[in-house]
Short mmCIF file of N, CA and C in Angstrom, two decimals:
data_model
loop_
_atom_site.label_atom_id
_atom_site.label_comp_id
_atom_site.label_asym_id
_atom_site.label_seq_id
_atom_site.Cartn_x
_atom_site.Cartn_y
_atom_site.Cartn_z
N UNK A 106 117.68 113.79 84.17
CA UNK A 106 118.20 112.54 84.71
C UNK A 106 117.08 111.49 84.64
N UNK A 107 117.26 110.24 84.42
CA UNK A 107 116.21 109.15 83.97
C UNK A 107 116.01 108.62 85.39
N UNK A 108 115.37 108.26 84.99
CA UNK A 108 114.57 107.05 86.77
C UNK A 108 115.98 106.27 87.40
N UNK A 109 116.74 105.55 86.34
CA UNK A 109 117.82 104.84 86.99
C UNK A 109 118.60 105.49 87.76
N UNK A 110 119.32 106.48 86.69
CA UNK A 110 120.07 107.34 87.03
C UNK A 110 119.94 108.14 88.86
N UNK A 111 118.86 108.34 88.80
CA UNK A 111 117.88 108.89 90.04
C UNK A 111 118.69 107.77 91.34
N UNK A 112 117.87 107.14 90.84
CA UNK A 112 118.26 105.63 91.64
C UNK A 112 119.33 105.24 92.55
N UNK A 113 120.57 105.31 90.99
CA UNK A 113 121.75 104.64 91.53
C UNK A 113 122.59 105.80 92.08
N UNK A 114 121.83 107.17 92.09
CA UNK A 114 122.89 108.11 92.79
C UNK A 114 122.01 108.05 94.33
N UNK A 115 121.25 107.80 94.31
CA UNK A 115 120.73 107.63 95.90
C UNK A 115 121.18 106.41 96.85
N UNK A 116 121.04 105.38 96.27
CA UNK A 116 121.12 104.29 96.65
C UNK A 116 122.78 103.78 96.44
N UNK A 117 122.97 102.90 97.46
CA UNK A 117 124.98 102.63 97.27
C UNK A 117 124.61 101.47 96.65
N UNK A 118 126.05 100.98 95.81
CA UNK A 118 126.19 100.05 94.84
C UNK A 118 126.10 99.15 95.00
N UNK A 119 126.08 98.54 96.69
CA UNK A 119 125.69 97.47 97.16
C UNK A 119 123.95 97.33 97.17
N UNK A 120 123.36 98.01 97.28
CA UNK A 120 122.21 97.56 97.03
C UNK A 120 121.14 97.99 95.92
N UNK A 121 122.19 98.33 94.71
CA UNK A 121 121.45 98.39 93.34
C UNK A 121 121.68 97.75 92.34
N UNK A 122 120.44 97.13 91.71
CA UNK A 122 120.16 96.04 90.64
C UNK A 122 120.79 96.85 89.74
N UNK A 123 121.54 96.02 88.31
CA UNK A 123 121.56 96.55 87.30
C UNK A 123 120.26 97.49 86.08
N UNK A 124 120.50 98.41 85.38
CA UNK A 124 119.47 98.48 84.63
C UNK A 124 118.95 97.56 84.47
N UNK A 125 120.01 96.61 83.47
CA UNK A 125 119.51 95.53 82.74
C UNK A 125 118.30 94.65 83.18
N UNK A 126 118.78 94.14 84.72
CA UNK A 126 118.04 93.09 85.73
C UNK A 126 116.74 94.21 85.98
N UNK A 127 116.88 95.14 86.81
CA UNK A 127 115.34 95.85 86.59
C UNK A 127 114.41 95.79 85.42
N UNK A 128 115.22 96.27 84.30
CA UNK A 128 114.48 96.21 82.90
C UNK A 128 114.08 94.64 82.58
N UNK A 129 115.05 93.86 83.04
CA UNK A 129 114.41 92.48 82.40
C UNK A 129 113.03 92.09 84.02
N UNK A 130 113.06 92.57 84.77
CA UNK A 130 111.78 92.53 85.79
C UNK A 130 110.65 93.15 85.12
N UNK A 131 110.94 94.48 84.58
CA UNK A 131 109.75 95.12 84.63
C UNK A 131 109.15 94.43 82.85
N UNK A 132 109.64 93.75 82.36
CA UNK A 132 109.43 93.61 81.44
C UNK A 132 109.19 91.68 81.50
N UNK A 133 109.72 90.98 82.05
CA UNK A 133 109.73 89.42 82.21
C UNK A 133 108.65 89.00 83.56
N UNK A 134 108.44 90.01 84.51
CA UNK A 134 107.45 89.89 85.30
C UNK A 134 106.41 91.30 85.71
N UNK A 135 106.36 91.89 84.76
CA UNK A 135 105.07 93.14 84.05
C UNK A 135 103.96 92.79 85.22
N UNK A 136 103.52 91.46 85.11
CA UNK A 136 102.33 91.22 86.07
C UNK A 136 102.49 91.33 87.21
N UNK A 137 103.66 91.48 88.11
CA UNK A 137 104.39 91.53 89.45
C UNK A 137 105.20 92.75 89.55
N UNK A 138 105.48 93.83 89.10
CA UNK A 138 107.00 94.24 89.50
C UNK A 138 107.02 95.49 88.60
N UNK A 139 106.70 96.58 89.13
CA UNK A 139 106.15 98.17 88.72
C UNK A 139 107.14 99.29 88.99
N UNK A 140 106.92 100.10 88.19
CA UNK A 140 107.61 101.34 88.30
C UNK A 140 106.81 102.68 88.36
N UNK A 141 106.59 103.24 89.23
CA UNK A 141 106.24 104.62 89.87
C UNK A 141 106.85 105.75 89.82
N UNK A 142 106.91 106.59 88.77
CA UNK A 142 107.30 107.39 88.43
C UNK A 142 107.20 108.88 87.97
N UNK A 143 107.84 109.95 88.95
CA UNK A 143 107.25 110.95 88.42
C UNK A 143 108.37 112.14 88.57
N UNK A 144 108.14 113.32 88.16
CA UNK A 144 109.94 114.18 88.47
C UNK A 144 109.99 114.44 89.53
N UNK A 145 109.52 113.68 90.84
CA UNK A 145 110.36 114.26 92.01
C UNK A 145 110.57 112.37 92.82
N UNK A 146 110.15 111.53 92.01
CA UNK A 146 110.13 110.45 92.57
C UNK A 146 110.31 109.72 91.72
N UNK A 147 110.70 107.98 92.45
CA UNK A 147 110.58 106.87 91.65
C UNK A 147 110.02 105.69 92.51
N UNK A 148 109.21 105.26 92.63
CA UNK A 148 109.35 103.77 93.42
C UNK A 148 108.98 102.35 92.52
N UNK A 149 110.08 101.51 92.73
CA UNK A 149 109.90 100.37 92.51
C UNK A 149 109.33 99.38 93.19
N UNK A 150 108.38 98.68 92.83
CA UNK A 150 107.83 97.53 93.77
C UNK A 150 107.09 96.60 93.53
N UNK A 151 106.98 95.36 94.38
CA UNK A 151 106.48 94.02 93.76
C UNK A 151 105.24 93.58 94.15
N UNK A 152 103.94 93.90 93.39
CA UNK A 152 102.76 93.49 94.10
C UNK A 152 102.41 91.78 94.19
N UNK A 153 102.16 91.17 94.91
CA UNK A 153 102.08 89.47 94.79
C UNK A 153 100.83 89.57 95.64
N UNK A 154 99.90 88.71 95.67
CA UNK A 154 98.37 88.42 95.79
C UNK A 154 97.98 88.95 97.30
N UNK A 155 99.05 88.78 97.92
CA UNK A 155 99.32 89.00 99.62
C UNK A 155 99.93 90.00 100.61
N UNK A 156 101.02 90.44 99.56
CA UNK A 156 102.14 91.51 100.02
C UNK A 156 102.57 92.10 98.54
N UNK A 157 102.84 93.46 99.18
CA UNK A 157 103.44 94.69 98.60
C UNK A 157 105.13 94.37 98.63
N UNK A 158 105.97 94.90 98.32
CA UNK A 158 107.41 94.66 98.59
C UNK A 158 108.20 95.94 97.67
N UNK A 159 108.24 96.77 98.40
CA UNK A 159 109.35 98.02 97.71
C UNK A 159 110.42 97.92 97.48
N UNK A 160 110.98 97.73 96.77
CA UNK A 160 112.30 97.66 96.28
C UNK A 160 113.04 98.65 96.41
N UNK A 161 112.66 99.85 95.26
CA UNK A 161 113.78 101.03 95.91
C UNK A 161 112.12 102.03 96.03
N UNK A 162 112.70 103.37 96.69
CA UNK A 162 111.57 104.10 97.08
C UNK A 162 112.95 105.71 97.00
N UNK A 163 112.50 106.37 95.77
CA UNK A 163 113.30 107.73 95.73
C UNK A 163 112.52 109.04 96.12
N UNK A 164 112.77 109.71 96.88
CA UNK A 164 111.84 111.30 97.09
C UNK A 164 113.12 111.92 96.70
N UNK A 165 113.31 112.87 95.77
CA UNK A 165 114.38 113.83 95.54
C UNK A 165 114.61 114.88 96.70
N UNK A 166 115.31 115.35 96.67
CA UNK A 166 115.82 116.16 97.69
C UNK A 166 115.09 117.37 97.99
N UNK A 167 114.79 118.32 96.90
CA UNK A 167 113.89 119.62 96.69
C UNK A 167 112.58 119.06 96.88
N UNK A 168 111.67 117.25 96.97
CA UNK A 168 110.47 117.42 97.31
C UNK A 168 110.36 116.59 98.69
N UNK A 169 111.68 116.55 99.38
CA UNK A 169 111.47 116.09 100.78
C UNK A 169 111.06 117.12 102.17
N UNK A 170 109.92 116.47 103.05
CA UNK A 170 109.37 117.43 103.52
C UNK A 170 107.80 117.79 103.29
N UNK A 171 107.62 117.33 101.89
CA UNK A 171 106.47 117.88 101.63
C UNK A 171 105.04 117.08 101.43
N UNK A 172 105.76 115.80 102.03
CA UNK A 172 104.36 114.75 101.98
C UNK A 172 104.22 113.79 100.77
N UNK A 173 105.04 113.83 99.58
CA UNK A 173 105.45 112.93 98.91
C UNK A 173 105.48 111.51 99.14
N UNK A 174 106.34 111.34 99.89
CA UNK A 174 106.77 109.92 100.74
C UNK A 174 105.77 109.30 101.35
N UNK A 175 105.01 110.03 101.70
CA UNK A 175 103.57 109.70 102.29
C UNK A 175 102.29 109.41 101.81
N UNK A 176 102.24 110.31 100.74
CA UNK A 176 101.52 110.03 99.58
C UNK A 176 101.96 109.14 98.93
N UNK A 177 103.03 108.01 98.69
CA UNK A 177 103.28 107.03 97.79
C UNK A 177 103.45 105.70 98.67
N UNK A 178 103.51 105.79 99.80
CA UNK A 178 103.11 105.04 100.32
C UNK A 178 101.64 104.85 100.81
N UNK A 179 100.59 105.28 101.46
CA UNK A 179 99.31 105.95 101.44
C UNK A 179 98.82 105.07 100.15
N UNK A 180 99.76 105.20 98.97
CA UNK A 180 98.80 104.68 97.68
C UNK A 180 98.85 102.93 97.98
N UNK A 181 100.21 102.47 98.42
CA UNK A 181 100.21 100.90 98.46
C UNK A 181 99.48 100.61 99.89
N UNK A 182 99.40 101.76 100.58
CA UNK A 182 98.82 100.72 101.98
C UNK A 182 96.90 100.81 101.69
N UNK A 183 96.71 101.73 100.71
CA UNK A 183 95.04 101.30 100.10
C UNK A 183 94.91 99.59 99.67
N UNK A 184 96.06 99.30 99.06
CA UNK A 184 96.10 97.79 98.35
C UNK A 184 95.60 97.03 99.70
N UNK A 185 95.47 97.55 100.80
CA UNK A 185 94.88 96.66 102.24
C UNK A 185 95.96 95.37 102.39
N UNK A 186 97.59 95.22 101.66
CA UNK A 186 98.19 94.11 102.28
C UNK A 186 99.79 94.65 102.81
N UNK A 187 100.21 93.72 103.60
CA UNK A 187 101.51 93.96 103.76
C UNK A 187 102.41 94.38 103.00
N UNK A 188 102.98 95.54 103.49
CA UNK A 188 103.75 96.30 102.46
C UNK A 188 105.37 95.59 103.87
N UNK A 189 106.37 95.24 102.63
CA UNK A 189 107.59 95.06 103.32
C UNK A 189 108.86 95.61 102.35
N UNK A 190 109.89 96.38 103.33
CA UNK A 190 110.80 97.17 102.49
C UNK A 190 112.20 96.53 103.51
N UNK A 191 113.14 97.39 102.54
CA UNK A 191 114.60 96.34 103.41
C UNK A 191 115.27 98.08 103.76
N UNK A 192 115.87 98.63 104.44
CA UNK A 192 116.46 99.40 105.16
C UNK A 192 118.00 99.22 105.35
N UNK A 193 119.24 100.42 105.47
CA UNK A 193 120.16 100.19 105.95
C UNK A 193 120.04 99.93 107.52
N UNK A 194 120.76 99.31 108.20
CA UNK A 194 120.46 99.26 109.40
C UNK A 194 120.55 100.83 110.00
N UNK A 195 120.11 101.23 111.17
CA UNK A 195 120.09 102.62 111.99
C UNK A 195 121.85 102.70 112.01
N UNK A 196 122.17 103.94 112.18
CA UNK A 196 123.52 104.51 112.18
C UNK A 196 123.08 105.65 112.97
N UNK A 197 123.43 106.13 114.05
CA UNK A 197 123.63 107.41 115.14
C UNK A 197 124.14 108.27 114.16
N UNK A 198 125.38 107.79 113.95
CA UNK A 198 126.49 109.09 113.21
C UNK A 198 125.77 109.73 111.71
N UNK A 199 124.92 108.83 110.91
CA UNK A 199 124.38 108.84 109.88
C UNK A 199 122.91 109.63 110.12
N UNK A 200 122.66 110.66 109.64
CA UNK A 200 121.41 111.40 110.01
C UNK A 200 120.71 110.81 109.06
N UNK A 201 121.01 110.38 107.92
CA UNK A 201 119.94 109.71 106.64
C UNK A 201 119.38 108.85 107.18
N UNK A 202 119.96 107.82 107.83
CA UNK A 202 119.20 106.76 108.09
C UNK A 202 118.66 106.81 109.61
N UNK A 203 118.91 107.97 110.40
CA UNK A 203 118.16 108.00 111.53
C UNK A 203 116.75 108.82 110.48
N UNK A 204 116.72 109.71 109.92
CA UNK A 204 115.49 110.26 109.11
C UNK A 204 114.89 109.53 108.92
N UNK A 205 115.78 108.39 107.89
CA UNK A 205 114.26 107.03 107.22
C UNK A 205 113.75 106.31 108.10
N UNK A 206 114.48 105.96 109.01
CA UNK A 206 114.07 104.78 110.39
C UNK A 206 112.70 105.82 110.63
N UNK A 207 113.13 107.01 111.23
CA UNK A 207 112.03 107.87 111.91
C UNK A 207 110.77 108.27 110.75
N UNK A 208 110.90 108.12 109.67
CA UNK A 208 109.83 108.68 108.73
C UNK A 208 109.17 107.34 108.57
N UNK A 209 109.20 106.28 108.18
CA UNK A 209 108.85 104.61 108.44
C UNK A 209 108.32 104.64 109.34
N UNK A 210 108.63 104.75 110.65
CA UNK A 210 107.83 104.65 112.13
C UNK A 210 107.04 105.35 112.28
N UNK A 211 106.99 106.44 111.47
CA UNK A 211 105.86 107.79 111.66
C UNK A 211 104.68 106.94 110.69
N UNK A 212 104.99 106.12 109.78
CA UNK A 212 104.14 105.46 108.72
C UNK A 212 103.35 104.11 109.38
N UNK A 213 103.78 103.96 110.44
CA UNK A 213 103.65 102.77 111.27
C UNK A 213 104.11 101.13 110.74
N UNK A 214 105.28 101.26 110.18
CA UNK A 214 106.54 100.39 109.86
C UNK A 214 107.04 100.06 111.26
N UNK A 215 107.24 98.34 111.21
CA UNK A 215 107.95 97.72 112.43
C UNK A 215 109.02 97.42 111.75
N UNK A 216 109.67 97.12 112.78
CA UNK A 216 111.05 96.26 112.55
C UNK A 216 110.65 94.92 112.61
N UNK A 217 111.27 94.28 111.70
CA UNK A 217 111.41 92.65 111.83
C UNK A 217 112.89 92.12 112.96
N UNK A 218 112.41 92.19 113.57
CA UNK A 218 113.84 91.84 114.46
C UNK A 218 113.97 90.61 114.53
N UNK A 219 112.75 89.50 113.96
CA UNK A 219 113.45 88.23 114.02
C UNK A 219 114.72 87.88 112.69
N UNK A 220 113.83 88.85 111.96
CA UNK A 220 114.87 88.68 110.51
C UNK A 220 116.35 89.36 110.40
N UNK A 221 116.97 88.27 109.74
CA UNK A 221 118.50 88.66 109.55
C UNK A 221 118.41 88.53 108.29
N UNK A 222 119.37 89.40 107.19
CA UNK A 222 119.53 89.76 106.22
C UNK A 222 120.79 89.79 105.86
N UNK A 223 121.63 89.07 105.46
CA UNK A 223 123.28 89.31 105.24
C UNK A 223 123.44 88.44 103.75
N UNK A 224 123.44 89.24 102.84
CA UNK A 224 123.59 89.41 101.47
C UNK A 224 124.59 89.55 100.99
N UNK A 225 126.07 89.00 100.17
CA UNK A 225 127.04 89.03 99.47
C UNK A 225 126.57 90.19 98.18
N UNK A 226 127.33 91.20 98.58
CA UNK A 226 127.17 92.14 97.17
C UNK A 226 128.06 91.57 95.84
N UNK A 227 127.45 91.39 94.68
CA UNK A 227 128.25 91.12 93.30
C UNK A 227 128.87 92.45 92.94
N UNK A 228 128.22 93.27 93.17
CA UNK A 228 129.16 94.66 92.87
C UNK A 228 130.55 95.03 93.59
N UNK A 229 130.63 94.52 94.80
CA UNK A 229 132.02 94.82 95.80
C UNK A 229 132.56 93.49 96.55
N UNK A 230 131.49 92.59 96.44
CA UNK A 230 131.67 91.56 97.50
C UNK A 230 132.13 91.25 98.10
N UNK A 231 131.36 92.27 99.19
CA UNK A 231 131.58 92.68 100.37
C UNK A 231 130.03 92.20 100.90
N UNK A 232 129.47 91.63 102.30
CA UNK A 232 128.74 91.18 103.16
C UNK A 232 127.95 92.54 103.41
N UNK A 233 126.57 92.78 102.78
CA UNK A 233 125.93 94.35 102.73
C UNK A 233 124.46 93.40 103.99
N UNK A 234 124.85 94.11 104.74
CA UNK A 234 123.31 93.99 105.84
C UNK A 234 122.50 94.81 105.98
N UNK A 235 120.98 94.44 105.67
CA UNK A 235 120.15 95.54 105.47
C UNK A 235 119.04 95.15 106.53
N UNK A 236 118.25 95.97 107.35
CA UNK A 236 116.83 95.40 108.13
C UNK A 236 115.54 95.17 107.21
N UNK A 237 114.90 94.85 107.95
CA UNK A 237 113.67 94.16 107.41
C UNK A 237 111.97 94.98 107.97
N UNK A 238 111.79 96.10 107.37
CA UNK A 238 110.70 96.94 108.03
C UNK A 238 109.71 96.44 107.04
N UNK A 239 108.34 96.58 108.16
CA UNK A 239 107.21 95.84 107.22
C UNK A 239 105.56 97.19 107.83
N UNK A 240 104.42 97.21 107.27
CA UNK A 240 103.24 97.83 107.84
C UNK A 240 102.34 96.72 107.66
N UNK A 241 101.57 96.43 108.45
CA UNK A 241 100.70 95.49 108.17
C UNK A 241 98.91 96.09 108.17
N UNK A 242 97.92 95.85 107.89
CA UNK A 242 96.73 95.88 107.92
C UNK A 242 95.76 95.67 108.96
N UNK A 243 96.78 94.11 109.41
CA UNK A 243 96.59 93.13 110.37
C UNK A 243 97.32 92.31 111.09
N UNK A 244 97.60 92.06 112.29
CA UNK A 244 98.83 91.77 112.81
C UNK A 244 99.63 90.37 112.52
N UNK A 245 100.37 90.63 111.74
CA UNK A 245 101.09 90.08 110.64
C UNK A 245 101.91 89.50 111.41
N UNK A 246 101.95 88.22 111.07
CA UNK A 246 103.89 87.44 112.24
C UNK A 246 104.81 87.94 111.23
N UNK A 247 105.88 88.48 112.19
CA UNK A 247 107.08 88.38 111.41
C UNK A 247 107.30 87.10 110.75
N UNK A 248 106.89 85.99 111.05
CA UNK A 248 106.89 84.65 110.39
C UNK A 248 106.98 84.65 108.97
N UNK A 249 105.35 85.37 109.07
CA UNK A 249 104.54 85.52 107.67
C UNK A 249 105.40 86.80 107.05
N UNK A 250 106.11 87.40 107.69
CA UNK A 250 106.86 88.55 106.91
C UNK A 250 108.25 87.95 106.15
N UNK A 251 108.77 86.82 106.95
CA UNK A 251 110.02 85.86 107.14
C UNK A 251 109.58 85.14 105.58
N UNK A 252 108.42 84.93 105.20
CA UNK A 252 107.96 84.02 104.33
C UNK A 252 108.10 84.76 102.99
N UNK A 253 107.11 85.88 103.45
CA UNK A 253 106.79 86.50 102.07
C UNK A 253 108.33 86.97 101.47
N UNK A 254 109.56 87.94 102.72
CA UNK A 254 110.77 87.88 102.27
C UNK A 254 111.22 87.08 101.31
N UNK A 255 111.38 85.74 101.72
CA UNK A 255 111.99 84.50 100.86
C UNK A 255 111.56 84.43 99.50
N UNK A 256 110.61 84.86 99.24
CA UNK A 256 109.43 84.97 97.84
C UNK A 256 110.30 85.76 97.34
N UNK A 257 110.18 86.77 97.79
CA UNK A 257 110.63 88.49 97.14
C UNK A 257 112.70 87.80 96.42
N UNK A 258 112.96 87.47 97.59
CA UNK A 258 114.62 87.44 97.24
C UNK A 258 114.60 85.67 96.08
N UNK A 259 114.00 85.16 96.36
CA UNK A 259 113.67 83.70 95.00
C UNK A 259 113.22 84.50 93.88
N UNK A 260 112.17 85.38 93.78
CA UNK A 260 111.42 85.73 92.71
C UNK A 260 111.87 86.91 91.93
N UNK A 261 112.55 87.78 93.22
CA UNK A 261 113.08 89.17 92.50
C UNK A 261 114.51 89.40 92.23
N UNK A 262 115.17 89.27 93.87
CA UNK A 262 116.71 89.60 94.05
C UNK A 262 117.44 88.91 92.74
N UNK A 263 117.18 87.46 92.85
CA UNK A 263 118.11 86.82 92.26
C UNK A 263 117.69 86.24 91.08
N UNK A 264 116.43 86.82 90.54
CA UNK A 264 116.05 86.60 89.16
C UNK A 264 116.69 86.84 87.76
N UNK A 265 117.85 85.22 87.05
CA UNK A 265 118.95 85.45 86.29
C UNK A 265 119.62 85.76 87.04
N UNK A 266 120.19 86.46 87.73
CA UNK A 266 121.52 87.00 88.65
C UNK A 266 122.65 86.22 87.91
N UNK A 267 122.61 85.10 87.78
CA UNK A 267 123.88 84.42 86.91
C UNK A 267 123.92 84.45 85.40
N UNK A 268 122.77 84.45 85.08
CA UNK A 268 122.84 85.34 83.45
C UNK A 268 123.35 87.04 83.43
N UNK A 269 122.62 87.75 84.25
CA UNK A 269 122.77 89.08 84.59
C UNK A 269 124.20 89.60 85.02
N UNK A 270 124.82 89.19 86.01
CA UNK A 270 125.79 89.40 86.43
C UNK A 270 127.71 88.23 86.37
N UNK A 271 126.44 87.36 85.94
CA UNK A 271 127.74 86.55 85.73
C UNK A 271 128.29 85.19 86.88
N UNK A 272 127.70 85.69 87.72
CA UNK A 272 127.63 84.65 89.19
C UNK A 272 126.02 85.13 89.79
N UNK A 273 126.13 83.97 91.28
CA UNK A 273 124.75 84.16 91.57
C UNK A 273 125.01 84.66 93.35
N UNK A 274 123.54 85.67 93.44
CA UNK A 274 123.74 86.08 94.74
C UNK A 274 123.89 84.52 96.03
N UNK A 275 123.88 84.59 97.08
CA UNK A 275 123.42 83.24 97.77
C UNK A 275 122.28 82.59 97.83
N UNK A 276 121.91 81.55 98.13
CA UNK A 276 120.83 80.77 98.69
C UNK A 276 119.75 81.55 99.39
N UNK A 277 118.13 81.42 99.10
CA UNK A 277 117.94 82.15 100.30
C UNK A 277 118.35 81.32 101.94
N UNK A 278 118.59 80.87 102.32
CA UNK A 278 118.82 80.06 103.66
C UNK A 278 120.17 80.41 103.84
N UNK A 279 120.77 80.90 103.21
CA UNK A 279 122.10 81.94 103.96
C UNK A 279 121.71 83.16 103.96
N UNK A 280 121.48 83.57 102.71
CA UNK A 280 120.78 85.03 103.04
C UNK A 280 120.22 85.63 104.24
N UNK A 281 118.98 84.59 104.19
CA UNK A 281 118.16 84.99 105.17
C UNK A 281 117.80 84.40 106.38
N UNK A 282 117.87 84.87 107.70
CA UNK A 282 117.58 83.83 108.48
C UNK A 282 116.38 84.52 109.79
N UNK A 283 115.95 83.73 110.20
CA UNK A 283 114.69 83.55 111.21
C UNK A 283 114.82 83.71 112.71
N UNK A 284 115.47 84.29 113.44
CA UNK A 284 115.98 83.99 114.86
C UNK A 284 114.34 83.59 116.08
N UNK A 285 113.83 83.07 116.27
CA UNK A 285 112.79 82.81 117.29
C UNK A 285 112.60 83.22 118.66
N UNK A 286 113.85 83.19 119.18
CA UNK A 286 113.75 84.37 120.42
C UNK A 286 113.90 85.65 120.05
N UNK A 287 113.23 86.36 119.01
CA UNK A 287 113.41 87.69 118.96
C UNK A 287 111.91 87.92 118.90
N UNK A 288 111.49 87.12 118.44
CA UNK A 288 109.84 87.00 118.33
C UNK A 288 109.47 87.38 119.85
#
């Protein structure tokens, strides 16, 4: 099975890029936007001068448990900057995502709770909400996490999206928003 393949059976259709749009990243922004790859893993992610930004992050099933996940993260938090990843929100009933919440927090990943995330999927379009977990170096404002976000979804999410897909995801300023009493 190829890296994509990997990918799009882990990840739901709402929150996976086309080949194409990955391939035209890893290839139209080479200097930004990497692929990590090996047979029990894949991670995608966007290094920019300041912040890290994971895109997708795969541990296969037969090497979960064994420190993998830890070790590939471990490698971006050497880079000494903010590493920020997007999450399904927590689900009780859902043990997957009580696992990732709890394996993130064991990594010392916060929640962005000022950040809201409500994204129109082109694949179902349907309203896909994801959280906003970040590790910092140094105590990072969610502000500055609020910022670097906006970068990531201008520079990455919706890079071509209307060549790529045919329409375009939203604005970031619907996408994304800032709440201040959560701070």
């Amino acid at each position: 099975m190829n890296w994509y393949e990997k990918l799009n059976q882990y990840f739901p259709i709402e929150e996976m890029k086309s080949k194409e749009h990955i391939d035209l990243l890893l290839k139209d922004k080479a200097d930004i936007y990497f692929k990590d790859e090996g047979p029990n893993h894949v991670m995608m992610y966007v290094e920019m001068d300041d912040f890290v930004f994971i895109d997708y992050l795969f541990v296969s099933k037969k090497a979960r448990g064994q420190g993998l996940g830890k070790q590939l993260l471990d490698k971006l938090k050497a880079k000494n900057k903010p590493i920020i990843l997007e999450v399904e929100p927590l689900d009780y009933e859902d043990s997957d995502t009580q696992k990732r919440f709890r394996f993130y927090e064991r990594e010392g990943f916060a929640h962005a709770s000022a950040i809201g995330y409500r994204r129109r999927s082109l694949a179902t379009n349907e309203i896909n909400q994801l959280e906003i977990l970040y590790w910092s170096p140094i105590d990072e404002s969610e502000e500055s996490i609020f910022d670097k976000m906006k970068m990531t979804y201008e520079t990455i999410h919706t890079y071509k999206d209307k060549e790529l897909y045919g329409q375009s995801y939203g604005g970031v300023d619907e996408v994304l928003t800032y709440d201040e009493t959560e701070t």
